[in-house]
Short mmCIF file of C-alpha atoms in Angstrom, two decimals:
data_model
loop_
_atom_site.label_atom_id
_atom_site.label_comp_id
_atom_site.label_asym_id
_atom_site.label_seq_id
_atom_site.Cartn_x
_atom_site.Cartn_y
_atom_site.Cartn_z
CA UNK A 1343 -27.22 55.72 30.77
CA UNK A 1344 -28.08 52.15 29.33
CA UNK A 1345 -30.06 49.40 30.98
CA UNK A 1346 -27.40 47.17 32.69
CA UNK A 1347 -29.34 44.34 30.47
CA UNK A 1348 -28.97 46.44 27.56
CA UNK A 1349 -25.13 46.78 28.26
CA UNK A 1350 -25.10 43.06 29.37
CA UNK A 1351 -26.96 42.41 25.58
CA UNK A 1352 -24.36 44.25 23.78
CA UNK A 1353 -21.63 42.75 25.30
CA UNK A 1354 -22.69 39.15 24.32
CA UNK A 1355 -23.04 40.38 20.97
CA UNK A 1356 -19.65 42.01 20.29
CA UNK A 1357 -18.64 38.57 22.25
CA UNK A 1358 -20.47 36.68 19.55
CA UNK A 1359 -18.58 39.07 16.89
CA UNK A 1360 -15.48 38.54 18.22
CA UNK A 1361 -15.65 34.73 17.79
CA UNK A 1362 -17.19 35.25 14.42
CA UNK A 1363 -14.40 36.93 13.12
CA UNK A 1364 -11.65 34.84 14.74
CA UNK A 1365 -12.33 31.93 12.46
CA UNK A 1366 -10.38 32.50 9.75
CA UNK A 1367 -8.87 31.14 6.74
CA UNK A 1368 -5.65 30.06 9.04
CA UNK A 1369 -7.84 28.09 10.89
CA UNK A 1370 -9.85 26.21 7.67
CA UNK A 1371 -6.20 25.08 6.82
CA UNK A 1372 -5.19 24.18 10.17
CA UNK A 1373 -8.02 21.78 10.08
CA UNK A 1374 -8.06 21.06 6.83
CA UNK A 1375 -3.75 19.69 7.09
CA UNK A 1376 -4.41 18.39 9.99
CA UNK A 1377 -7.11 15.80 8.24
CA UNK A 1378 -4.79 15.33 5.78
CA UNK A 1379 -2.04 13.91 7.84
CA UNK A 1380 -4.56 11.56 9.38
CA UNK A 1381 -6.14 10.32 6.75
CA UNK A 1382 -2.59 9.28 4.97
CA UNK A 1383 -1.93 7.81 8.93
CA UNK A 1384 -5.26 6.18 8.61
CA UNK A 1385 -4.82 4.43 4.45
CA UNK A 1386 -1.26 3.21 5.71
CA UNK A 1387 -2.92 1.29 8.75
CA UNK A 1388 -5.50 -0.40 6.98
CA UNK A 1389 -3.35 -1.05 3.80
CA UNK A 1390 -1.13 -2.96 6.16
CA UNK A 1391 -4.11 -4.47 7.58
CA UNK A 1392 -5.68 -5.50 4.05
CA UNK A 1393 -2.55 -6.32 3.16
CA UNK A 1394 -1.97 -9.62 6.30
CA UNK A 1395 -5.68 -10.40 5.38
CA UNK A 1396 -5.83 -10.62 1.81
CA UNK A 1397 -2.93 -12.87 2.12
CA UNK A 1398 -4.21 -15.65 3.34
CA UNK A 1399 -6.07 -15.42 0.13
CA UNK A 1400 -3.55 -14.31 -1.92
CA UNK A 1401 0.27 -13.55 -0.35
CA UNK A 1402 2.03 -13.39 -3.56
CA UNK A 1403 0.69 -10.25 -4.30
CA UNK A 1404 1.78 -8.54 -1.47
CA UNK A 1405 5.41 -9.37 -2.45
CA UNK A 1406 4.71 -8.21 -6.33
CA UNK A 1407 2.84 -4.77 -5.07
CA UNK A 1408 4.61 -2.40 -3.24
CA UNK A 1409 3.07 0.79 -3.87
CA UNK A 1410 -0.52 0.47 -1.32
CA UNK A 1411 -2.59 2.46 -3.96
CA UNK A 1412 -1.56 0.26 -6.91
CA UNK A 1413 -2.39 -2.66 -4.09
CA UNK A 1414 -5.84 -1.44 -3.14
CA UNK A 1415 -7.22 -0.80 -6.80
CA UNK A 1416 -5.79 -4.11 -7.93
CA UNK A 1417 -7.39 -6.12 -5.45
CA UNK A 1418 -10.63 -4.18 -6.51
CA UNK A 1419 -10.79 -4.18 -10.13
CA UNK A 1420 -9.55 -8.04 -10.94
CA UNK A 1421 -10.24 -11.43 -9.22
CA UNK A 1422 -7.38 -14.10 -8.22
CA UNK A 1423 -7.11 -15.63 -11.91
CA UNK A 1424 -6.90 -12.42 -13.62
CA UNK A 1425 -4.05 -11.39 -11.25
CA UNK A 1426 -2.27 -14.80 -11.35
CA UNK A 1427 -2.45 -14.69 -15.24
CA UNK A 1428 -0.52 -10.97 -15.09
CA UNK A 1429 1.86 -11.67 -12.62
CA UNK A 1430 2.76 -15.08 -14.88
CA UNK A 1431 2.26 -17.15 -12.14
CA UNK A 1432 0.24 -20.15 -12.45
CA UNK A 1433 -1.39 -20.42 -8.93
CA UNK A 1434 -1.23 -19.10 -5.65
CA UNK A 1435 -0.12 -20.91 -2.25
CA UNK A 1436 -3.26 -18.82 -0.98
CA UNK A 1437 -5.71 -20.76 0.26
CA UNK A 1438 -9.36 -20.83 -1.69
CA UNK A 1439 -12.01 -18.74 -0.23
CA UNK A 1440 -15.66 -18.53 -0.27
CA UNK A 1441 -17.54 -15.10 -1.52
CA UNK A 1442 -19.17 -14.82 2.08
CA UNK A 1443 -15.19 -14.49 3.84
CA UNK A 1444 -13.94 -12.87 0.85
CA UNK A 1445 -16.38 -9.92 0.67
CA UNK A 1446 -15.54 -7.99 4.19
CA UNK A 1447 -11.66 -7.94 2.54
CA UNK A 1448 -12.30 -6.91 -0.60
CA UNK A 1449 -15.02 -4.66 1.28
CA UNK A 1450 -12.34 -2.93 3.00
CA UNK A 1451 -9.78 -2.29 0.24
CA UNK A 1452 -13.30 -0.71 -1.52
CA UNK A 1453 -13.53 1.58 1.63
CA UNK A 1454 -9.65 2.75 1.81
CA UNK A 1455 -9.81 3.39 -1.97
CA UNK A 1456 -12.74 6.16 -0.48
CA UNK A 1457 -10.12 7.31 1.78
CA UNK A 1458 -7.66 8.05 -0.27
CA UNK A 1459 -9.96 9.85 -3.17
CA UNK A 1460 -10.79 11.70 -0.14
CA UNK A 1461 -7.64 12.60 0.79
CA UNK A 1462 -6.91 14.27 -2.82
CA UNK A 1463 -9.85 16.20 -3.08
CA UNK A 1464 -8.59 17.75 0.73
CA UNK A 1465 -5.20 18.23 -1.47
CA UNK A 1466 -6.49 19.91 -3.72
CA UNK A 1467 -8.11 21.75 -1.74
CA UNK A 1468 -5.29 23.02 0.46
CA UNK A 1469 -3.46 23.80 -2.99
CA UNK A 1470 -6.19 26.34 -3.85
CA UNK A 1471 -6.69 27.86 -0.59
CA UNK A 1472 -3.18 28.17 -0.20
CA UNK A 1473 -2.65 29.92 -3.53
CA UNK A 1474 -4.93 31.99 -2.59
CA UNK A 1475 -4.63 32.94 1.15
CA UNK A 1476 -0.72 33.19 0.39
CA UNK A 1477 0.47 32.43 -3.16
CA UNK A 1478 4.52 33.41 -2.34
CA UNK A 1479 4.89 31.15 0.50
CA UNK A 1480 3.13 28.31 -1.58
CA UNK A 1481 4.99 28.62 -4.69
CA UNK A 1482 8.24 28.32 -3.42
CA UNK A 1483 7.68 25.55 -0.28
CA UNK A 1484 4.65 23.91 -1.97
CA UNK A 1485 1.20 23.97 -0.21
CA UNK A 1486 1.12 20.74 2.15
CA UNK A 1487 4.54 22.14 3.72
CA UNK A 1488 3.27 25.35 3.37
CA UNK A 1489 0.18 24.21 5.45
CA UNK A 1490 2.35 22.80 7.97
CA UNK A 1491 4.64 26.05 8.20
CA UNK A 1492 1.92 27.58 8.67
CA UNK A 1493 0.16 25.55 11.29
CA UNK A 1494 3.19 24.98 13.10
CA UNK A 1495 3.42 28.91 13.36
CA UNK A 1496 -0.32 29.39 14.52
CA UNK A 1497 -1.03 31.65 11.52
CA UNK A 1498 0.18 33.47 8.76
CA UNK A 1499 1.02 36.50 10.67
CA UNK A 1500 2.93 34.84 13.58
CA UNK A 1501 4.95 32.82 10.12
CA UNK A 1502 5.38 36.32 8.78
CA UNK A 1503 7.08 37.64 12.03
CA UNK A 1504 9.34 34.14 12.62
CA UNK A 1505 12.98 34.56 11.63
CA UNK A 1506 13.99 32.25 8.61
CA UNK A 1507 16.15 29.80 11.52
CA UNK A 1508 12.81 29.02 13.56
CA UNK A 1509 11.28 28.41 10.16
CA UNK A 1510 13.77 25.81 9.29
CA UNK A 1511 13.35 23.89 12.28
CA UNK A 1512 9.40 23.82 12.31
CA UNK A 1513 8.15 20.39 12.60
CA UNK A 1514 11.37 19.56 14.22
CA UNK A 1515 10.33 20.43 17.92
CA UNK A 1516 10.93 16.93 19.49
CA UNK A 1517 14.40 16.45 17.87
CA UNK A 1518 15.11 20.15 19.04
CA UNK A 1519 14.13 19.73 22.88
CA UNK A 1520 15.86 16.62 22.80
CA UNK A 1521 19.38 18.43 21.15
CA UNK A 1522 18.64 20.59 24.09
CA UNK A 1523 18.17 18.40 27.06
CA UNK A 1524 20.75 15.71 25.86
CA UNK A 1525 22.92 17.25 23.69
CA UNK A 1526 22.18 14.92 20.84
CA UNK A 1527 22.30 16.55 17.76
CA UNK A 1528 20.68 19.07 16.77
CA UNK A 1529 18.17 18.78 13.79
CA UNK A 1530 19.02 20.54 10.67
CA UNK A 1531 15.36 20.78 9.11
CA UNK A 1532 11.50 19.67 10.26
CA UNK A 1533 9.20 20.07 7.51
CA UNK A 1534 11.48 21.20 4.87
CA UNK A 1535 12.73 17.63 5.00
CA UNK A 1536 9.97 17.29 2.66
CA UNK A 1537 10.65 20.08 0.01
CA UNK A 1538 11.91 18.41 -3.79
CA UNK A 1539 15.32 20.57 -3.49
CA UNK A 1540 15.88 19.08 0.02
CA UNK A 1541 15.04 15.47 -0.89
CA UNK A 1542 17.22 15.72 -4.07
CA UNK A 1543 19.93 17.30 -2.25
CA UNK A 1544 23.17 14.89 -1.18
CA UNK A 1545 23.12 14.13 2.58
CA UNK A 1546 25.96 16.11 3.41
CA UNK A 1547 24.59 19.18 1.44
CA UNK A 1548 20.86 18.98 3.42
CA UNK A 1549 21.35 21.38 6.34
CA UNK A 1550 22.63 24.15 3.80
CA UNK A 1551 19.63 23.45 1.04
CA UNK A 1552 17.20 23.46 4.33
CA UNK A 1553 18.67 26.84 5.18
CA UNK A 1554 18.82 28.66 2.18
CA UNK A 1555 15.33 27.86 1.33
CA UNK A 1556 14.01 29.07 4.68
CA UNK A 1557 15.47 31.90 4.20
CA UNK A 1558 13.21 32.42 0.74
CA UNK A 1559 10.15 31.31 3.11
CA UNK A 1560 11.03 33.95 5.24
CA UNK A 1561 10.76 36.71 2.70
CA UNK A 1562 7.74 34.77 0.81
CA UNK A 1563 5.76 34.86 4.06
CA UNK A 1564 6.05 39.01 4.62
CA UNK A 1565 5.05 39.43 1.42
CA UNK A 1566 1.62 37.27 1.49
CA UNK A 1567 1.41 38.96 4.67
CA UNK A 1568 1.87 42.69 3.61
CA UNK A 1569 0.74 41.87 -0.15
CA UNK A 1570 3.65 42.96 -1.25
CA UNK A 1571 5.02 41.92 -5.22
CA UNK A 1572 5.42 38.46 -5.91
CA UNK A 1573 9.22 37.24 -5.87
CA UNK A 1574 8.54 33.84 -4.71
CA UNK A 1575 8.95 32.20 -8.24
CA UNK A 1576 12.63 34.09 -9.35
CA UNK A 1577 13.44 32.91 -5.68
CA UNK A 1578 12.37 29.19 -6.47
CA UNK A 1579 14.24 29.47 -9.81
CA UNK A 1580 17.62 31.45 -7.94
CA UNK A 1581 17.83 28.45 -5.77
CA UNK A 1582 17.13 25.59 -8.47
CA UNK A 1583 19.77 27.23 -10.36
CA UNK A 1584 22.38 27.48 -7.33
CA UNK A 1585 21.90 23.78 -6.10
CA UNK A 1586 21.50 22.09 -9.59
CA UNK A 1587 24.93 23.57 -10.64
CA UNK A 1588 26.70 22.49 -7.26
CA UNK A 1589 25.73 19.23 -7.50
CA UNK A 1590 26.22 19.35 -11.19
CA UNK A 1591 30.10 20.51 -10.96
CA UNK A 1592 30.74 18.66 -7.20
CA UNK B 405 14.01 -44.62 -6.80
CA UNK B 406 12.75 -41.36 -6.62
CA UNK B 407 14.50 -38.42 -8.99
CA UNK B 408 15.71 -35.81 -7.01
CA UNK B 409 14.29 -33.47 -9.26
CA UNK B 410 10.68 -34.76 -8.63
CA UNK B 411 11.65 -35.12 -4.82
CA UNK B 412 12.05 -31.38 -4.98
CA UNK B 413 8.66 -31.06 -6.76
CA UNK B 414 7.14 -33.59 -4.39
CA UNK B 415 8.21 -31.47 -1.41
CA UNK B 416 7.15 -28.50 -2.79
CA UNK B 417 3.54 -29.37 -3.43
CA UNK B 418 3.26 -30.59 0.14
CA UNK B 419 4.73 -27.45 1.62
CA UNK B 420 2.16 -25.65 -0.68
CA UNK B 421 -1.05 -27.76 0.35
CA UNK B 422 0.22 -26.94 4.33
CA UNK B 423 -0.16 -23.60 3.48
CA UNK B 424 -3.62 -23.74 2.06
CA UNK B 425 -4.76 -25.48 4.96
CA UNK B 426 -3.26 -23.84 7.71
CA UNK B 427 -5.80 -20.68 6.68
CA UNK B 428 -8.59 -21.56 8.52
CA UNK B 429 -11.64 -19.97 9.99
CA UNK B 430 -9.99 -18.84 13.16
CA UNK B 431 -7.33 -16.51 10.84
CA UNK B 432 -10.27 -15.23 9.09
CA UNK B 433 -11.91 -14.27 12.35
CA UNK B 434 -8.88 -12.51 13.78
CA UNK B 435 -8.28 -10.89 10.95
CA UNK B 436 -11.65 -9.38 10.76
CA UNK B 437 -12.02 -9.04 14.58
CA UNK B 438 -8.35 -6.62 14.19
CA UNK B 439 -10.02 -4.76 11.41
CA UNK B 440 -13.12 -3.68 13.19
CA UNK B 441 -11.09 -2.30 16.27
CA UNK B 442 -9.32 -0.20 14.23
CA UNK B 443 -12.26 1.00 12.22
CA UNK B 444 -13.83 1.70 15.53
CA UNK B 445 -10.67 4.01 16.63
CA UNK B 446 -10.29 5.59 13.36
CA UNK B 447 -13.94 6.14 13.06
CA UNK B 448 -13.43 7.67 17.24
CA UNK B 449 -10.61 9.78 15.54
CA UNK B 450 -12.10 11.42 12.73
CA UNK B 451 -14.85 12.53 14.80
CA UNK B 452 -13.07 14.44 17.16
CA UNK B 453 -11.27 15.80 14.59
CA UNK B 454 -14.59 16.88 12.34
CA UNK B 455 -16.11 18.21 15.60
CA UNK B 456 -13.16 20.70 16.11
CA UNK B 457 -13.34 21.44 12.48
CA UNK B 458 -17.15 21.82 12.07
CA UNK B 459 -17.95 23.93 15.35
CA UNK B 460 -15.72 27.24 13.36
CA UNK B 461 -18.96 26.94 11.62
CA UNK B 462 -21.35 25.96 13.93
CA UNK B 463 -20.11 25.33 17.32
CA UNK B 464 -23.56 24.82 19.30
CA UNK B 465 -24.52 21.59 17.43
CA UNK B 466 -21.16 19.96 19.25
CA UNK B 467 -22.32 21.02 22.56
CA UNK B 468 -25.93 19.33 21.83
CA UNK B 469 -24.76 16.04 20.10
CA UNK B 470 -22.92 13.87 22.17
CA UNK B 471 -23.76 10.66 19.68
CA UNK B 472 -20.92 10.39 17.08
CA UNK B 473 -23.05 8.70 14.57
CA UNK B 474 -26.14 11.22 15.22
CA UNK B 475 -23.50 13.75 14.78
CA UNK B 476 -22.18 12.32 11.80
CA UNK B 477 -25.52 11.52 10.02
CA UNK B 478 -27.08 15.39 10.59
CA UNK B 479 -24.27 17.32 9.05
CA UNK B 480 -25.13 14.78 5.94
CA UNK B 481 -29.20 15.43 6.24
CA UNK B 482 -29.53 18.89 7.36
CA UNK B 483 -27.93 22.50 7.04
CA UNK B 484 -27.18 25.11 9.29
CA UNK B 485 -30.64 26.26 9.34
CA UNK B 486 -32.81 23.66 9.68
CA UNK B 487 -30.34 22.65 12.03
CA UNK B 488 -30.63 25.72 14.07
CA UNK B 489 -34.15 25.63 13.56
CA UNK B 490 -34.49 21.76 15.34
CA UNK B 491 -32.84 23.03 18.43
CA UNK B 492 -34.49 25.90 19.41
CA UNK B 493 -31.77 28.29 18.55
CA UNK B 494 -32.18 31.83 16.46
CA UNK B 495 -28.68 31.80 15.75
CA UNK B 496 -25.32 30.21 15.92
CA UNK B 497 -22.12 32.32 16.81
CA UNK B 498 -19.74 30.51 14.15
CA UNK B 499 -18.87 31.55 11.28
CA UNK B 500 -20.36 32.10 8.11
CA UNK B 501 -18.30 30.10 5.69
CA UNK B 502 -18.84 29.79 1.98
CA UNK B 503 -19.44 26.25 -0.11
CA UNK B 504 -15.56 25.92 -1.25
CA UNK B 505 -14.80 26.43 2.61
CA UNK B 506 -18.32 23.83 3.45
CA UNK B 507 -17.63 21.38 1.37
CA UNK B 508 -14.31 19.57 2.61
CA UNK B 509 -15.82 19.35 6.01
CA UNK B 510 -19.41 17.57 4.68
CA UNK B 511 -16.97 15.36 2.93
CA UNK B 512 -15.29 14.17 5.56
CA UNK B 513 -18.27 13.39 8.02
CA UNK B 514 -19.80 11.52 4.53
CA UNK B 515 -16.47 9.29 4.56
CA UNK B 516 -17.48 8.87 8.55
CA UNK B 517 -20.40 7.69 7.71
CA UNK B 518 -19.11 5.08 5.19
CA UNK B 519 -16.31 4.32 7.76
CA UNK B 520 -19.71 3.66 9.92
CA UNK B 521 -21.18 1.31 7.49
CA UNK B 522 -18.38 -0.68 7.15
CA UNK B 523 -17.90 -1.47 10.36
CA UNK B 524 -21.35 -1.94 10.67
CA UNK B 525 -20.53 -4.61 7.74
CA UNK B 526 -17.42 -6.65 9.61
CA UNK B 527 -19.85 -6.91 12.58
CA UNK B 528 -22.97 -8.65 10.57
CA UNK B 529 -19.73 -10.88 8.94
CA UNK B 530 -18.15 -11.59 12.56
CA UNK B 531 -21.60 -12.65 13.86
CA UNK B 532 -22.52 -14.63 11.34
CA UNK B 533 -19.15 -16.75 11.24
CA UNK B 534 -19.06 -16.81 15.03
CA UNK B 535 -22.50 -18.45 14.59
CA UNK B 536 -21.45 -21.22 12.45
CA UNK B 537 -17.62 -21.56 13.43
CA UNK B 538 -18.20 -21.42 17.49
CA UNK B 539 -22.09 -21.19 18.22
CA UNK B 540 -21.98 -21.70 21.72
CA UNK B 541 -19.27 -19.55 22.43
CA UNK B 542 -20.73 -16.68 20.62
CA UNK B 543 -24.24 -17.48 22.29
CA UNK B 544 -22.63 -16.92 25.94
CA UNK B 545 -20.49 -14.53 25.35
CA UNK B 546 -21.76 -12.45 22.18
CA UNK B 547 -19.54 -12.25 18.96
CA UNK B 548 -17.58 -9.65 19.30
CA UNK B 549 -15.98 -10.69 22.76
CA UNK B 550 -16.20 -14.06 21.54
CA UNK B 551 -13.72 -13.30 18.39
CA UNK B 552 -11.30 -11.35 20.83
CA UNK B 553 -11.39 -14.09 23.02
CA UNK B 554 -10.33 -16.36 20.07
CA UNK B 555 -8.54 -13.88 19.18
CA UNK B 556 -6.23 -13.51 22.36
CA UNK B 557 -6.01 -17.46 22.79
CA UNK B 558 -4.92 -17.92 19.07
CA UNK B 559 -7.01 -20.05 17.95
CA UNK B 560 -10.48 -22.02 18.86
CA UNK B 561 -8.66 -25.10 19.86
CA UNK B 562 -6.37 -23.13 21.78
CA UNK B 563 -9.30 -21.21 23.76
CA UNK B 564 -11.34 -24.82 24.65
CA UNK B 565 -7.56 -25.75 26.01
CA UNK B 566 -7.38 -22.53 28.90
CA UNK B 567 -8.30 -22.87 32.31
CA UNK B 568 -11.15 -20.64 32.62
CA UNK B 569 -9.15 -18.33 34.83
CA UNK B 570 -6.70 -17.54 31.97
CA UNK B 571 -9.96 -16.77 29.91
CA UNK B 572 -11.21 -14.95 32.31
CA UNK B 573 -8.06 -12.23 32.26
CA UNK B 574 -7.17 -12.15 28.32
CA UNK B 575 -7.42 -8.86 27.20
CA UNK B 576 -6.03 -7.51 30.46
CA UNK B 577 -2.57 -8.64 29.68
CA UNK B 578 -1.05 -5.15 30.11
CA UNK B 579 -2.26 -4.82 33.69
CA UNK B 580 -1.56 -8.25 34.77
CA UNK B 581 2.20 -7.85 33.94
CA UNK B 582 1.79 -4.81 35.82
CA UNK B 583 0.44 -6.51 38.87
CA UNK B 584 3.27 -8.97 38.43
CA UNK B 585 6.29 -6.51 38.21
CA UNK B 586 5.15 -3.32 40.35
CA UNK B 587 2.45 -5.18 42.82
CA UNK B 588 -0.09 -2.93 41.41
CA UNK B 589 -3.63 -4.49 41.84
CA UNK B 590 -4.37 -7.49 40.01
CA UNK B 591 -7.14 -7.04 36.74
CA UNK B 592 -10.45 -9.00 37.32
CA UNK B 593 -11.39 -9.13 33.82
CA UNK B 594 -10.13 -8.54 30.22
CA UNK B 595 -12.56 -8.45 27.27
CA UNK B 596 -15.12 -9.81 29.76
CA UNK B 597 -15.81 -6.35 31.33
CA UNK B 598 -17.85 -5.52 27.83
CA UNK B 599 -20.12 -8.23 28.41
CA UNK B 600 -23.54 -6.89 29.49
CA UNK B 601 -23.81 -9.32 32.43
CA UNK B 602 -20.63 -7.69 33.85
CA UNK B 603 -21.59 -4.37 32.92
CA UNK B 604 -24.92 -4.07 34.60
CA UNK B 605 -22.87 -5.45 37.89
CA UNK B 606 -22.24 -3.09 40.57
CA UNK B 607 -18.59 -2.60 41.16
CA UNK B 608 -17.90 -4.87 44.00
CA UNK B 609 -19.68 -7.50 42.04
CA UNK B 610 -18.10 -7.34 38.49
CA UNK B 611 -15.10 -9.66 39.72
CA UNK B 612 -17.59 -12.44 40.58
CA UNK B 613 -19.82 -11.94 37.79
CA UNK B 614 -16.33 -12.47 35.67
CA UNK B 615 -15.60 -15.21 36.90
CA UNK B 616 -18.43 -16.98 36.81
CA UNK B 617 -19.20 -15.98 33.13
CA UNK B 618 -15.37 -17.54 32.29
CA UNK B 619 -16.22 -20.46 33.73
CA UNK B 620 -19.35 -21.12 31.27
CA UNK B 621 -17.34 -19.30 28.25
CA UNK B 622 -14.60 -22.65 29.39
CA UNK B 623 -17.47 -24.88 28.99
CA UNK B 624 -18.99 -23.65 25.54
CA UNK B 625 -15.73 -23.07 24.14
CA UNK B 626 -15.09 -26.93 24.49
CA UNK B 627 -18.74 -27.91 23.58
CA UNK B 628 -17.48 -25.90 20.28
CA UNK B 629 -14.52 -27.42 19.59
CA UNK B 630 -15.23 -30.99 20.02
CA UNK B 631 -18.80 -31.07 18.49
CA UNK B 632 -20.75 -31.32 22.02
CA UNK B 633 -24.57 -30.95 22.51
CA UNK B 634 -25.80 -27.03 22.63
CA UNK B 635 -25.75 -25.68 26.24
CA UNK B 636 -24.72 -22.53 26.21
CA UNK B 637 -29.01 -20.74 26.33
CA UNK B 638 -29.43 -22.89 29.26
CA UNK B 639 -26.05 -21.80 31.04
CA UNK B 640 -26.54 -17.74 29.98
CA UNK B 641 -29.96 -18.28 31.93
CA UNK B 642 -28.39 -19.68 34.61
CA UNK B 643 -26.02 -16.75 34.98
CA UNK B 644 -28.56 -14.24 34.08
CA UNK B 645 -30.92 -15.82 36.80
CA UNK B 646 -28.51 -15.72 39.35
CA UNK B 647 -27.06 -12.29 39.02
CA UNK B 648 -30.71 -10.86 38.50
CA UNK B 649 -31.73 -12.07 41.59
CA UNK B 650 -28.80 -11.20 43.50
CA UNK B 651 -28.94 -7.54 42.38
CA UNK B 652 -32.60 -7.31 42.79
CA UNK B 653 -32.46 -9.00 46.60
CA UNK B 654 -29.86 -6.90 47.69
#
């Protein structure tokens, strides 16, 4: 018979073992998504913020930029006459500011320019894991919304056991519990909203592009799950094929 | 007469120069004031969020390091075995995980760390322009609280016009209205309650303490704006005199 400390020993090591082998690679993306989403959060508040401050300086150039990385590097790489001289204007109603109050702003665009080189090396990471840990399911939804399928599931076996209709509406829960405790609407689509073929799709047409590509998720997840052949690129290329002609002959 | 033409220009030019000189020193403050709150959150944020992230590696070292920035700066310095090694511990029950999986994780706390700087950065900048816009001000009431009192008044002319009870509550605007509508207690201080004076108060006392360091902060802030002979050392040791010897005779 074994000590009782002995027994008490091995349990906290199979304990230990246990927790070892939970982590995972679902979890690494879990974490590694969820970053993502805050960083992008994070470079749209301080963009905005940069954006009220360096105005004082400078507010014509908030009307001339729109896109916040084009902003951000701008502000970096050229000073107030070089930026005048390409936007044709010949001064600013900005008012003139000495190195010591304009160093914290152009300080800050300096540090959100880190933020977003950060967030596309955690891109590009999530694109290789992904297309590795489950190459069907990122080839045909793409590996950010595959990320978020997959988080939104809890792993890649709990996405490989959803039916395609829960699929469709993942990242959709608040609109859902509010379709079923007002009777608003119900959604037609939660992360998919993101997907190329559901973006290019007409409004009306949406809710049928959202379903028919969950459905393809569906299959795409079983077979990353159970290794099974890949399909997931004829599958991308059936549905291409289908909604490019509709809207091509509509 | 006039051309209307050159009117137009005439008008223009004015509306221009107001411009220019309605940035002032107090805009510059709040903007950089704003900007250093949110660094503060988003630097809170990431945290948590590398914490949950880093402890599937090595879950102890969250448990032993409550300091963000300590936290932050040893996943920089030191790996999982010299880590292990400074706290005693043989091993660690997370997970092994290899570079590819490491390396998005030691990025992120490295961007923490620059976040850290920065802010670091907008403080030195708040100080010193607290110093030279509103000395006395800053000197009673430090620069940080001093710039969100600004801040929440609007401007420095606007904060040497409050009654020193209206200073003494800004920040606490939320739970003032909420004294006013539902009856709820009524706030004793607003940004005040970071000041160290009120801080080292015992609970019963921290509404008095509050008070009487608005009513000095009312004084300064009206030294400051209309050029008035330093006071503000003389009036912190007054405070700091009286609320020492309270504490220490009761």
């Amino acid at each position: 018979m074994l000590e009782l400390s002995e027994l008490r020993r091995k349990n906290l090591e199979l304990a230990k073992k246990r927790f070892k082998e939970s982590v995972n690679t679902d979890l690494l993306i879990i974490n590694a998504i969820n970053n993502f989403e805050e960083l992008q959060k994070i470079i749209n508040t301080l963009t905005k913020k940069l954006r009220e401050w360096y105005s004082l300086y400078f507010p014509e150039l908030d009307r001339e930029v729109q896109d916040n990385e084009a902003f951000v590097r701008l502000l970096i790489k050229k000073n107030k006459k070089e930026l005048l001289n390409e936007l044709g204007l010949k001064e600013s109603i900005g008012a003139e500011l000495n190195k010591e109050d304009l160093e914290p702003i152009i300080s800050l665009a300096r540090l959100i320019n880190n933020l977003i080189k950060e967030k596309h090396l955690l891109e590009e990471y999530l694109e290789r894991t992904m297309r590795s840990y489950c190459p069907e399911t990122s080839t045909i939804s793409g590996a950010l919304i595959g990320a978020k399928l997959l988080r939104g599931a809890g792993s890649l076996k709990k996405l490989a056991m959803m039916r395609s209709s829960t699929i469709q509406l993942l990242g959709a829960e608040k609109a859902l519990f509010r379709h079923i405790r007002t009777g608003a609407k119900p959604p037609k689509y939660g992360y998919l909203m993101q997907h190329p073929l559901v973006q290019n799709a007409k409004k009306k047409d949406k809710g049928r592009v959202a379903r028919a590509l969950a459905d393809k998720i569906f299959i795409c997840a079983r077979v990353d799950y159970f290794k099974g052949a890949p399909i997931a690129a004829r599958l991308l290329d059936e549905l291409e094929e289908k909604f490019k002609k509709k809207s091509s002959t509509e």
